[in-house]
Short mmCIF file of C-alpha atoms in Angstrom, two decimals:
data_model
loop_
_atom_site.label_atom_id
_atom_site.label_comp_id
_atom_site.label_asym_id
_atom_site.label_seq_id
_atom_site.Cartn_x
_atom_site.Cartn_y
_atom_site.Cartn_z
CA PRO A 12 15.53 -92.54 226.59
CA LYS A 13 12.17 -90.89 226.35
CA PRO A 14 10.87 -90.37 222.79
CA ARG A 15 10.01 -86.81 221.93
CA LYS A 16 8.16 -84.99 219.20
CA THR A 17 10.53 -83.42 216.72
CA GLY A 18 10.49 -81.07 213.81
CA GLY A 19 9.64 -77.41 213.77
CA ASP A 20 7.55 -75.35 216.12
CA GLU A 21 5.17 -76.43 218.86
CA ALA A 22 2.11 -76.36 216.59
CA ALA A 23 3.77 -78.61 214.02
CA ALA A 24 4.55 -81.15 216.73
CA GLU A 25 0.93 -81.51 217.78
CA PRO A 26 -1.05 -84.58 216.59
CA ASN A 27 -2.99 -84.24 213.35
CA GLN A 28 -6.55 -82.93 213.65
CA GLY A 29 -9.04 -85.68 214.41
CA GLN A 30 -6.45 -88.06 215.86
CA HIS A 31 -5.89 -88.95 219.44
CA GLU A 32 -2.42 -88.18 220.71
CA ASP A 33 -1.54 -91.88 220.95
CA GLU A 34 -2.39 -92.33 217.25
CA ALA A 35 -0.31 -89.38 216.06
CA ASP A 36 2.78 -89.83 213.94
CA TYR A 37 5.88 -89.19 215.96
CA GLU A 38 9.48 -89.10 214.89
CA ILE A 39 11.47 -90.82 217.61
CA GLU A 40 14.85 -89.31 218.43
CA PHE A 41 17.16 -90.91 220.96
CA LEU A 42 19.97 -88.78 222.28
CA ALA A 43 22.89 -90.99 223.21
CA PRO A 44 25.30 -89.78 225.88
CA GLU A 45 28.76 -88.78 224.73
CA SER A 46 31.07 -91.78 224.75
CA GLN A 47 34.08 -91.98 227.02
CA TYR A 48 37.14 -94.02 226.12
CA VAL A 49 39.92 -95.77 228.00
CA LEU A 50 43.50 -96.30 226.82
CA TRP A 51 45.14 -99.40 228.26
CA PHE A 52 47.65 -102.15 227.49
CA SER A 53 46.10 -105.54 226.78
CA ASP A 54 48.33 -108.37 228.00
CA GLU A 55 46.10 -110.80 226.11
CA LEU A 56 46.51 -108.97 222.77
CA GLU A 57 50.03 -107.69 223.60
CA GLN A 58 49.22 -104.20 222.32
CA TRP A 59 47.92 -100.80 223.37
CA VAL A 60 44.16 -100.52 222.84
CA ILE A 61 41.46 -97.87 223.11
CA THR A 62 37.98 -99.05 224.06
CA GLU A 63 34.79 -97.48 225.30
CA ASP A 64 34.90 -97.16 229.09
CA PHE A 65 32.40 -99.97 229.72
CA ARG A 66 34.64 -102.35 227.72
CA PHE A 67 37.70 -101.68 229.88
CA LEU A 68 39.82 -104.85 230.21
CA SER A 69 37.84 -106.60 227.48
CA GLY A 70 39.79 -107.00 224.24
CA ILE A 71 36.77 -108.30 222.33
CA ALA A 72 35.63 -104.95 220.87
CA VAL A 73 38.55 -102.59 220.33
CA ASP A 74 38.04 -99.13 218.80
CA ALA A 75 41.74 -98.41 218.16
CA ARG A 76 45.03 -100.20 218.71
CA SER A 77 48.76 -100.04 218.27
CA GLN A 78 50.82 -103.16 217.90
CA ASP A 79 53.83 -101.24 219.20
CA THR A 80 54.69 -102.54 222.70
CA ALA A 81 56.25 -99.29 223.92
CA TRP A 82 56.44 -98.92 227.69
CA PHE A 83 54.09 -95.90 227.56
CA PRO A 84 51.37 -95.21 224.95
CA TYR A 85 52.85 -91.78 224.14
CA GLU A 86 56.09 -93.54 223.10
CA VAL A 87 54.36 -95.52 220.32
CA THR A 88 56.23 -95.13 217.02
CA GLY A 89 54.42 -97.77 214.96
CA GLY A 90 51.24 -95.74 214.55
CA TRP A 91 47.65 -96.24 215.60
CA PHE A 92 44.99 -98.20 213.76
CA VAL A 93 41.24 -97.59 214.11
CA SER A 94 38.37 -99.98 213.55
CA ASP A 95 36.91 -99.81 210.04
CA GLY A 96 33.53 -101.06 211.27
CA GLU A 97 33.86 -104.34 209.37
CA SER A 98 36.14 -106.34 211.70
CA GLY A 99 39.31 -104.78 210.29
CA PHE A 100 41.60 -101.87 211.10
CA VAL A 101 43.01 -99.00 209.06
CA GLN A 102 45.90 -96.74 210.00
CA ASP A 103 44.94 -93.30 211.25
CA VAL A 104 47.94 -91.01 210.77
CA ASN A 105 46.18 -88.22 212.70
CA LEU A 106 45.69 -90.24 215.90
CA THR A 107 48.39 -89.53 218.44
CA VAL A 108 48.73 -89.97 222.18
CA GLU A 109 50.33 -87.17 224.16
CA ILE A 110 50.91 -86.41 227.82
CA PHE A 111 48.43 -83.84 229.06
CA ASP A 112 48.98 -82.09 232.35
CA PRO A 113 46.04 -79.76 233.00
CA SER A 114 47.97 -77.86 235.67
CA THR A 115 50.44 -76.62 233.06
CA SER A 116 47.93 -75.88 230.32
CA LEU A 117 46.83 -72.26 230.57
CA GLU A 118 44.16 -72.72 227.89
CA PHE A 119 42.67 -75.56 229.93
CA LEU A 120 42.54 -73.31 232.98
CA GLY A 121 40.75 -70.60 231.00
CA GLU A 122 43.67 -68.23 230.52
CA SER A 123 45.53 -67.66 227.30
CA SER A 124 49.31 -67.48 227.26
CA GLU A 125 49.06 -63.85 226.03
CA GLU A 126 47.04 -62.87 229.11
CA LEU A 127 49.55 -64.54 231.41
CA ALA A 128 52.47 -62.79 229.69
CA ARG A 129 50.77 -59.40 230.16
CA GLU A 130 50.16 -60.13 233.84
CA GLN A 131 53.81 -61.04 234.40
CA GLN A 132 55.10 -57.74 232.94
#
């Protein structure tokens, strides 16, 4: 990523008086792309895992897991555990996996259910 000047207005981002631009103090800000994740069953680990997309099929760095071996991830009853950042996992009671069908979700399509009900009357 390209470093950029940060902080305030244009004038504040200019180099200090008497300095060349290459000598100016810059605050470097890197904007990382939004991460994408993949949910898959690891035969090696014998559990459902969630990893970043570029780690698909690699059980080395797992972001979340469930030791439940349900046939489908939305059938997991044993809960999901997320990485604690220190090589361990903690249970996340708010993490769930659900089936999502965008063709049946009116909100996803940009219409609310109230609008659809009015149109059908």
